[in-house]
Short mmCIF file of C-alpha atoms in Angstrom, two decimals:
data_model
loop_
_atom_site.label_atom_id
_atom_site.label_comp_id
_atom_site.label_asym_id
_atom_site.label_seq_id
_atom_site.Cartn_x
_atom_site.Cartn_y
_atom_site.Cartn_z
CA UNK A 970 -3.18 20.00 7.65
CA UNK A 971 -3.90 21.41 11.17
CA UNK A 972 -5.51 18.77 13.54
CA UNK A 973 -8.46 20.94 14.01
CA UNK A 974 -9.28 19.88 10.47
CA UNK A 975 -9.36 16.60 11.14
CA UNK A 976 -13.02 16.37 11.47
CA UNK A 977 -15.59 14.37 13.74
CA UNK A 978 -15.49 11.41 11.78
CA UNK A 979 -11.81 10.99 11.72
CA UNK A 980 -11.79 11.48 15.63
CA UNK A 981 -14.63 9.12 16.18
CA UNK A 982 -12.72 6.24 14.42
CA UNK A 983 -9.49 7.37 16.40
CA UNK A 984 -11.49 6.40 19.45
CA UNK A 985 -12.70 3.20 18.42
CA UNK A 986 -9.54 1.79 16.87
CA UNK A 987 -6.97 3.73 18.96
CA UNK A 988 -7.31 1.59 22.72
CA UNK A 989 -6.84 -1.87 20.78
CA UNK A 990 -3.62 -1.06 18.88
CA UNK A 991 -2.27 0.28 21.70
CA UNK A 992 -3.20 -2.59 23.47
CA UNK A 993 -2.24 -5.00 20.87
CA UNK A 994 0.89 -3.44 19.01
CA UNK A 995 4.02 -1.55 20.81
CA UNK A 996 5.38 1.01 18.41
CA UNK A 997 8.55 2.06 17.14
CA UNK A 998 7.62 5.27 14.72
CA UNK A 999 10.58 7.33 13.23
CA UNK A 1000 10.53 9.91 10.02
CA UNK A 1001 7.55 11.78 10.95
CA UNK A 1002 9.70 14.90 9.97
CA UNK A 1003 9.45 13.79 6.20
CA UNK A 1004 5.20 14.23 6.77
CA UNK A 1005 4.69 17.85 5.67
CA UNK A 1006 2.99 20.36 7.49
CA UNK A 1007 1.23 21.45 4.90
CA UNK A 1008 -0.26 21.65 1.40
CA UNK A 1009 -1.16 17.71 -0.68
CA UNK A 1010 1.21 14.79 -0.76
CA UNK A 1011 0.90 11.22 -1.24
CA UNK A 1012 2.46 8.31 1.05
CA UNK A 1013 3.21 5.10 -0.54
CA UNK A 1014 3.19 2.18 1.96
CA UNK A 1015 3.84 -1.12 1.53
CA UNK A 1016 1.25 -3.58 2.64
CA UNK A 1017 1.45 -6.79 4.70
CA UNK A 1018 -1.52 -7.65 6.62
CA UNK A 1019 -4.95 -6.41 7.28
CA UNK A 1020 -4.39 -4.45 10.21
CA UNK A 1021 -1.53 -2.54 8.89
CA UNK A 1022 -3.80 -0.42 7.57
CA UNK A 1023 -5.43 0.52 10.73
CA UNK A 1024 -1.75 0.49 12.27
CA UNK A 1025 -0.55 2.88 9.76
CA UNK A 1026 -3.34 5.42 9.68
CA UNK A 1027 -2.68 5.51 13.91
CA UNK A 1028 0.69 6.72 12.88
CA UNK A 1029 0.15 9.18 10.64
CA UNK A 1030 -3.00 10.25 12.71
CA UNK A 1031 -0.40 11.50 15.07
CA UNK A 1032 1.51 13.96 12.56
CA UNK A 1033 -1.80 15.76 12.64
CA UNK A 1034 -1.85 14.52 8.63
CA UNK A 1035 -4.55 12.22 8.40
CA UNK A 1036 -4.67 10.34 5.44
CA UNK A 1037 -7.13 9.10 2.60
CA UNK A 1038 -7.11 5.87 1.46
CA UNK A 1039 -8.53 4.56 -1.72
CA UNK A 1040 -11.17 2.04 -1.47
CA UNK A 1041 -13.60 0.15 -3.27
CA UNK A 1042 -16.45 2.16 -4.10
CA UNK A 1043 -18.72 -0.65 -2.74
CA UNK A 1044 -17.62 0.14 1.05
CA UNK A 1045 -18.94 3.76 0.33
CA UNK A 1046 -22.81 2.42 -0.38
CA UNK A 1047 -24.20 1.80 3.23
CA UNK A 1048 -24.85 1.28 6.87
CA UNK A 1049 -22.35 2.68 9.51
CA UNK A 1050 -19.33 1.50 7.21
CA UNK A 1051 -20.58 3.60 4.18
CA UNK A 1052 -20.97 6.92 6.69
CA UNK A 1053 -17.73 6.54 8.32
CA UNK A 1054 -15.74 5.90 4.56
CA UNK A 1055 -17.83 8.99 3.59
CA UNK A 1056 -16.96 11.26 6.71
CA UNK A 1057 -13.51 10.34 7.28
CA UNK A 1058 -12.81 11.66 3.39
CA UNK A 1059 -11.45 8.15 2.17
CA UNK A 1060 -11.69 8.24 -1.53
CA UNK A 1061 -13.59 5.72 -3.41
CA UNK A 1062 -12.24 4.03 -6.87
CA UNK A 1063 -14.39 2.76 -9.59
CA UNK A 1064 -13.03 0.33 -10.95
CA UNK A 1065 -15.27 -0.66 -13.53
CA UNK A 1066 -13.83 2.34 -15.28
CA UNK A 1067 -12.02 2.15 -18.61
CA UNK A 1068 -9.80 5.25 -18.21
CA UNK A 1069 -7.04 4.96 -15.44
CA UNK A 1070 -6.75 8.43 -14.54
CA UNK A 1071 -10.42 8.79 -14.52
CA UNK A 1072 -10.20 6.27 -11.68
CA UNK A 1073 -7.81 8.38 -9.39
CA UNK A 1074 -9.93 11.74 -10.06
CA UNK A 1075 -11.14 11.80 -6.70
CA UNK A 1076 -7.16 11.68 -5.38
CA UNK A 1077 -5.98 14.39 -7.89
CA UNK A 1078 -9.11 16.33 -6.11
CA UNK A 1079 -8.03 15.77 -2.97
CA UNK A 1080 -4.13 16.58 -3.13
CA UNK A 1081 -5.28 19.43 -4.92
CA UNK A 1082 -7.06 20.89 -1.99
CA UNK A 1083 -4.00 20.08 0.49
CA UNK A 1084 -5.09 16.81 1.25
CA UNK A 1085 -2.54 13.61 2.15
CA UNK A 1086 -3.65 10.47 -0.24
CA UNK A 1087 -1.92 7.35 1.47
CA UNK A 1088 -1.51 4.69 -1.49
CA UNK A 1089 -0.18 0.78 -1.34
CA UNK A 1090 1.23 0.72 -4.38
CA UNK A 1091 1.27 -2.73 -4.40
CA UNK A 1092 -2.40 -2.86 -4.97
CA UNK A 1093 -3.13 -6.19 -2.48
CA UNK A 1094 -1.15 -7.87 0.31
CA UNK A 1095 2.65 -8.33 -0.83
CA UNK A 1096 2.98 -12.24 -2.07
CA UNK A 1097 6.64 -12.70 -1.58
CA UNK A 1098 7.37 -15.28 0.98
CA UNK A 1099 9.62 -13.38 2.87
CA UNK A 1100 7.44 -10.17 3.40
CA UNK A 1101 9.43 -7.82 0.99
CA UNK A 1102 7.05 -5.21 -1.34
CA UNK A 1103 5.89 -6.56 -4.79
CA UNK A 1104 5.89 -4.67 -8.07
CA UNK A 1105 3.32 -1.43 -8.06
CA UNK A 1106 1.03 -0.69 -9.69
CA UNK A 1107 0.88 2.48 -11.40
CA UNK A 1108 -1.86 4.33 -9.81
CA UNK A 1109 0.56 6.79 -7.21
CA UNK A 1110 2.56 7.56 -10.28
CA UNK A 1111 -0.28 8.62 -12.75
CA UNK A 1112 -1.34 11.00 -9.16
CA UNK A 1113 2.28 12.07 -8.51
CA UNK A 1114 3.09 13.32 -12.12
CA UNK A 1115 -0.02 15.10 -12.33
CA UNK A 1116 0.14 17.26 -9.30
CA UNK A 1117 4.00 17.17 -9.31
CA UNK A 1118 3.35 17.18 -4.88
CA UNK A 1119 5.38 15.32 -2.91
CA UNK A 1120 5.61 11.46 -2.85
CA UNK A 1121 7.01 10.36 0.80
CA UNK A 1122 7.68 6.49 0.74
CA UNK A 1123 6.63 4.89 4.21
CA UNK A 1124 7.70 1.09 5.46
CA UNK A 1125 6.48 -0.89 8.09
CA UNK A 1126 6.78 -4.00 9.56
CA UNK A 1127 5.32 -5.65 12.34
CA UNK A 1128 1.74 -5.95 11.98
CA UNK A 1129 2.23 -8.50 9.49
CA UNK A 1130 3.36 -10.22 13.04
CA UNK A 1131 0.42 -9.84 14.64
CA UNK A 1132 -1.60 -11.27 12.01
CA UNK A 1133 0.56 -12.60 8.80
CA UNK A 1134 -0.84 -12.14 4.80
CA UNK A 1135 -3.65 -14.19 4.34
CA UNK A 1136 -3.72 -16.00 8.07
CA UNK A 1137 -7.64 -15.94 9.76
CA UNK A 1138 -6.34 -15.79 13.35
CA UNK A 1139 -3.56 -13.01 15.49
CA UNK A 1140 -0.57 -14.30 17.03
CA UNK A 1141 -1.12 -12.31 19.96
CA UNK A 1142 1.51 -13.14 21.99
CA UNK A 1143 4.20 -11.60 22.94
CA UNK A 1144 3.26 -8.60 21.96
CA UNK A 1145 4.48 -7.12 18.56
CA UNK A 1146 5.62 -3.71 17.71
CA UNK A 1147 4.49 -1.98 14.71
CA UNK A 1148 7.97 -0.33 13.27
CA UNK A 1149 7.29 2.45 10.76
CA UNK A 1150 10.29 4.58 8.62
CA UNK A 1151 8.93 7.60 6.66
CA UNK A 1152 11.54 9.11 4.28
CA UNK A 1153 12.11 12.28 2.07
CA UNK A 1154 9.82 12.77 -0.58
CA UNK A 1155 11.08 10.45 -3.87
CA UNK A 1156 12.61 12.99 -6.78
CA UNK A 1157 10.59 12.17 -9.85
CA UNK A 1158 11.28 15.28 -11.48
CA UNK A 1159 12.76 13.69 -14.40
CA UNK A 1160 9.75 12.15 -15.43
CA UNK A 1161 7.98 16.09 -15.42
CA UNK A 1162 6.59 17.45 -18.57
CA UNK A 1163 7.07 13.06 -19.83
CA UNK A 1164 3.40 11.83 -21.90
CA UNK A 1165 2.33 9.52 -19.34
CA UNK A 1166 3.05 6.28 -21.40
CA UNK A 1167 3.00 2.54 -19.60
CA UNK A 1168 6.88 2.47 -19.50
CA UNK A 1169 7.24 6.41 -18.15
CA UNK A 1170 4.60 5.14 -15.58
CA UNK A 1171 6.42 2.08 -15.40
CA UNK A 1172 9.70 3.28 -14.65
CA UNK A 1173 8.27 6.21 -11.80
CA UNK A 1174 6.83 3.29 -9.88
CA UNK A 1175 9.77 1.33 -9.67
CA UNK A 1176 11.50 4.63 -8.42
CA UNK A 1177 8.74 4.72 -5.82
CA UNK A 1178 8.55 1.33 -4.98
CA UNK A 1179 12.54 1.11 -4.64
CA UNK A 1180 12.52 4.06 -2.29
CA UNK A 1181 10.09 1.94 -0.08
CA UNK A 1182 11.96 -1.14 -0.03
CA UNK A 1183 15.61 0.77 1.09
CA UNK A 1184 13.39 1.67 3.94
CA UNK A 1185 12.05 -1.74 4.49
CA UNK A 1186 15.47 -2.83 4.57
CA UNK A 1187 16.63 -0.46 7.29
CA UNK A 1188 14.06 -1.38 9.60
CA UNK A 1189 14.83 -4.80 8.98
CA UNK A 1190 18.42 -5.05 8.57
CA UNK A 1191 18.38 -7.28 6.02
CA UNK A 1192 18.88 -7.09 2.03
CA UNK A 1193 15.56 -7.19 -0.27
CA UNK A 1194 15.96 -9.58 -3.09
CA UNK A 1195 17.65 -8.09 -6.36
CA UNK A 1196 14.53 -8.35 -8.25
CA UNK A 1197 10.72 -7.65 -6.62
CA UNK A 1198 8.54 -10.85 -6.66
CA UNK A 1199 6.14 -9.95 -9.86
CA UNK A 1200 2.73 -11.36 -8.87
CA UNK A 1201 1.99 -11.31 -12.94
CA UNK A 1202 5.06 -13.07 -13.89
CA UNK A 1203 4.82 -15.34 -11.06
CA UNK A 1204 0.93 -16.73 -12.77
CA UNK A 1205 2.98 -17.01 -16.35
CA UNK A 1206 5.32 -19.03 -15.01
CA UNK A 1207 2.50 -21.28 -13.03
CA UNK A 1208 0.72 -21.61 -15.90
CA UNK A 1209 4.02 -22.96 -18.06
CA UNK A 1210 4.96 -25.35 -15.56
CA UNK A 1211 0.99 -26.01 -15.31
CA UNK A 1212 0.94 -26.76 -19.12
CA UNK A 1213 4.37 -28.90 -18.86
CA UNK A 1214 3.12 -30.96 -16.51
CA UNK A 1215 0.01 -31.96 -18.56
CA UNK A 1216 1.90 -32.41 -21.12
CA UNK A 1217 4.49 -34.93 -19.64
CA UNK A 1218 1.09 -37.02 -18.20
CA UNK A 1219 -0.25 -36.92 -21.91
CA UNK A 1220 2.80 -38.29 -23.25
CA UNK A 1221 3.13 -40.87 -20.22
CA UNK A 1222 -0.23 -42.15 -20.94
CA UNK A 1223 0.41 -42.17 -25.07
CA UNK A 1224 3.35 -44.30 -24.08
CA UNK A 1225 1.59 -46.29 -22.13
CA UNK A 1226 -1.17 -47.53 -24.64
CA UNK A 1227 1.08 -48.13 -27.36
#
């Protein structure tokens, strides 16, 4: 998309948000040849503090791409908030809604008309320990396989220095750099022409999210762990060793009154 299209909106939050990440964050930005010039794509990101967002929409604000990010549909409502979500073109999701592609509408839309939708397919703030991306969710597939555009995976790292996943107050100092890796579009051909069942879905998004996490793992230099943290099987497995340990205390406490 040309810059010119980029719109008042878009160019009055560049101004406000632009000086203090520049300030804040030095930058290290590679793959920006993966963005296309034009037509609709999506960018999956990974996500690992609450500035990255900002951080990562300063990047691709520079490609002359700017991107729309899914929000709650809350943030769209009111006040100076609700007018900037509206005029920069974010895209807001309803989540009370019972059918999932219903829910991304508004994205098919908007990749339809040549836009760039920017998802974290992880759906929240990664919870592994060590910073690596989760499990998706399947929202960017359901969008890929319907408009069959292109699905560039993006990493980055670094903000989640400046402030870490979950903390209430930046590590300012020394200053951090914000590293970002775009890469070529993921192939999900294969799954073309495929019903859109859970485990089609399923399997796309680990494609996706796999795609991510080799780039993650350049700009680190390190190895991601064989198998993604799964925040769902992580709460199973609290809730077994939850129920084990109430029932070891039950049976300490029979034993104890006989």
């Amino acid at each position: 998309m040309p810059r010119r299209r980029i719109g008042f909106w878009y160019r009055f939050a560049a101004v406000i948000c632009k000086p203090p990440l520049v300030v804040l964050i030095k930058r290290d930005w590679r793959g920006m040849e993966h963005i296309p010039a034009e037509g609709g794509f999506i960018t999956v990101v990974n996500h690992n503090s609450h500035v990255d967002p900002f951080a990562y929409a300063h990047y691709q604000y520079n490609t002359g791409r700017v991107p729309r990010f899914l929000a709650k549909s809350g943030l769209f409502k009111k006040g100076l908030v609700g007018a900037a979500m509206r005029g920069t073109g974010q895209i807001p999701v309803y989540r009370e809604s019972t059918d999932a592609l219903s829910a991304f509408r508004a994205a098919i839309d908007a990749v339809e008309r040549g836009e760039c939708v920017a998802f974290y397919p992880e759906g929240t703030l990664t919870r592994d320990p060590d910073g690596w991306p989760m499990t998706g969710k399947t929202g960017a597939a359901r969008v890929a396989l319907q408009t069959r555009c292109p699905v560039v995976p993006v990493a980055q790292w670094g903000a989640n220095e400046l402030l870490p996943p979950y903390a209430k107050k930046p590590n300012l100092f020394p200053r951090k750099t914000h590293r970002v890796l775009a890469g070529p579009p993921v192939d999900l051909s294969r799954f073309y022409g495929k019903e859109m069942t859970p485990d089609v879905l399923k399997e796309a998004t680990e494609v996706i999210m796999a795609a991510i996490t080799r780039l993650l793992e350049e700009i680190r230099g390190e190895k991601a762990p064989e198998t993604p943290y799964d925040p769902r099987r992580e709460r199973i497995e609290q809730r077994r060793r939850t129920q084990a340990q109430a029932q070891a205390r039950n049976r300490q406490t029979e034993g104890q009154t006989k």
